[in-house]
């Protein structure tokens, strides 16, 4: 087993793990009961899966073609910073526009605050 | 090389699942989250395709898709919460 085979194996492992994590998050989007749990599943595992895929691509072009692509590194950092933020924004907008959580939810710490908001709006 | 094609198939299956959520999703927030995830999956498919085609000219597209997905989602979240995307300054 020489160095080239190890590099090939590591790149394939990174890409496959990333694709599997993305598929798992899609299955979560199908099966989970409400917006908040779906947002939880999608935002975390899609972000990690995409970081794995982009790292595999970065290593492929760096180690096999001797071409370090800084745009890919920038894309990884940008995705890591913005994907949780967009999930937060959408969940917050859904909560304040009146989407109820799943009926099995045990506690809802923001309920009082939402009541105050709808009262002051009227 | 076969593994990269398998990864492409897995990503396509994920896009199909997200498309089901876009079509069925009971609320608008579901659809927006699923569309954002489809955009991110598309960026990953571009990355895997550029490995398969052995070219590095598509790698800018990944960053571009990431930025566009974030901007679209942020704008839609603001529209959902406030009804406008860019607020008018009421002082003058």
PDB file of N, CA and C in Angstrom, chain A residues 1 3 7 19 24 42 46 49 62 72 75 78 86 88 91 105 112 114 116 119-120:
ATOM      1  N   UNK A   1       0.856  -1.197   0.000  1.00  0.00           N
ATOM      2  CA  UNK A   1       0.000   0.000   0.000  1.00  0.00           C
ATOM      3  C   UNK A   1       0.885   1.238   0.000  1.00  0.00           C
ATOM      4  N   UNK A   3       1.659   5.541  -0.995  1.00  0.00           N
ATOM      5  CA  UNK A   3       1.070   6.815  -0.562  1.00  0.00           C
ATOM      6  C   UNK A   3      -0.136   7.187  -1.430  1.00  0.00           C
ATOM      7  N   UNK A   7      -3.906   8.183  -0.199  1.00  0.00           N
ATOM      8  CA  UNK A   7      -4.538   9.465  -0.520  1.00  0.00           C
ATOM      9  C   UNK A   7      -5.888   9.239  -1.195  1.00  0.00           C
ATOM     10  N   UNK A  19     -21.556  12.531   1.583  1.00  0.00           N
ATOM     11  CA  UNK A  19     -22.804  12.218   0.873  1.00  0.00           C
ATOM     12  C   UNK A  19     -23.765  11.457   1.780  1.00  0.00           C
ATOM     13  N   UNK A  24     -28.653  11.299   5.224  1.00  0.00           N
ATOM     14  CA  UNK A  24     -29.275  11.114   6.539  1.00  0.00           C
ATOM     15  C   UNK A  24     -30.099  12.340   6.917  1.00  0.00           C
ATOM     16  N   UNK A  42     -31.797  19.145   9.437  1.00  0.00           N
ATOM     17  CA  UNK A  42     -31.250  19.585   8.148  1.00  0.00           C
ATOM     18  C   UNK A  42     -30.029  20.464   8.345  1.00  0.00           C
ATOM     19  N   UNK A  46     -26.510  18.612   7.169  1.00  0.00           N
ATOM     20  CA  UNK A  46     -26.147  19.051   5.820  1.00  0.00           C
ATOM     21  C   UNK A  46     -24.862  19.864   5.843  1.00  0.00           C
ATOM     22  N   UNK A  49     -21.957  17.440   6.348  1.00  0.00           N
ATOM     23  CA  UNK A  49     -21.748  16.632   5.146  1.00  0.00           C
ATOM     24  C   UNK A  49     -21.099  17.435   4.039  1.00  0.00           C
ATOM     25  N   UNK A  62      -5.541  19.342  -4.296  1.00  0.00           N
ATOM     26  CA  UNK A  62      -4.276  19.733  -3.691  1.00  0.00           C
ATOM     27  C   UNK A  62      -3.231  18.637  -3.856  1.00  0.00           C
ATOM     28  N   UNK A  72     -12.169  27.037  -2.397  1.00  0.00           N
ATOM     29  CA  UNK A  72     -12.838  25.936  -1.690  1.00  0.00           C
ATOM     30  C   UNK A  72     -12.733  26.104  -0.188  1.00  0.00           C
ATOM     31  N   UNK A  75     -15.135  28.637   0.756  1.00  0.00           N
ATOM     32  CA  UNK A  75     -16.501  28.105   0.725  1.00  0.00           C
ATOM     33  C   UNK A  75     -16.785  27.306   1.987  1.00  0.00           C
ATOM     34  N   UNK A  78     -17.272  29.810   4.804  1.00  0.00           N
ATOM     35  CA  UNK A  78     -18.526  30.549   4.630  1.00  0.00           C
ATOM     36  C   UNK A  78     -19.722  29.678   4.983  1.00  0.00           C
ATOM     37  N   UNK A  86     -28.739  30.827   8.962  1.00  0.00           N
ATOM     38  CA  UNK A  86     -29.974  30.850   8.176  1.00  0.00           C
ATOM     39  C   UNK A  86     -31.019  29.923   8.794  1.00  0.00           C
ATOM     40  N   UNK A  88     -31.347  29.401  11.995  1.00  0.00           N
ATOM     41  CA  UNK A  88     -31.857  30.175  13.137  1.00  0.00           C
ATOM     42  C   UNK A  88     -32.873  31.208  12.670  1.00  0.00           C
ATOM     43  N   UNK A  91     -36.189  29.471  11.666  1.00  0.00           N
ATOM     44  CA  UNK A  91     -36.952  28.934  12.797  1.00  0.00           C
ATOM     45  C   UNK A  91     -37.595  30.060  13.592  1.00  0.00           C
ATOM     46  N   UNK A 105     -44.408  18.322  22.496  1.00  0.00           N
ATOM     47  CA  UNK A 105     -43.400  19.180  23.107  1.00  0.00           C
ATOM     48  C   UNK A 105     -43.711  19.396  24.579  1.00  0.00           C
ATOM     49  N   UNK A 112     -44.648  32.822  26.588  1.00  0.00           N
ATOM     50  CA  UNK A 112     -45.075  34.056  27.251  1.00  0.00           C
ATOM     51  C   UNK A 112     -44.674  35.274  26.419  1.00  0.00           C
ATOM     52  N   UNK A 114     -44.197  35.360  23.229  1.00  0.00           N
ATOM     53  CA  UNK A 114     -45.015  35.457  22.014  1.00  0.00           C
ATOM     54  C   UNK A 114     -46.376  36.069  22.334  1.00  0.00           C
ATOM     55  N   UNK A 116     -47.035  38.255  24.684  1.00  0.00           N
ATOM     56  CA  UNK A 116     -46.833  39.695  24.844  1.00  0.00           C
ATOM     57  C   UNK A 116     -46.724  40.362  23.488  1.00  0.00           C
ATOM     58  N   UNK A 119     -50.065  40.657  21.843  1.00  0.00           N
ATOM     59  CA  UNK A 119     -50.899  41.640  22.530  1.00  0.00           C
ATOM     60  C   UNK A 119     -50.496  43.058  22.141  1.00  0.00           C
ATOM     61  N   UNK A 120     -49.172  43.308  22.127  1.00  0.00           N
ATOM     62  CA  UNK A 120     -48.718  44.664  21.819  1.00  0.00           C
ATOM     63  C   UNK A 120     -48.967  44.996  20.351  1.00  0.00           C
TER      64      UNK A 120
END
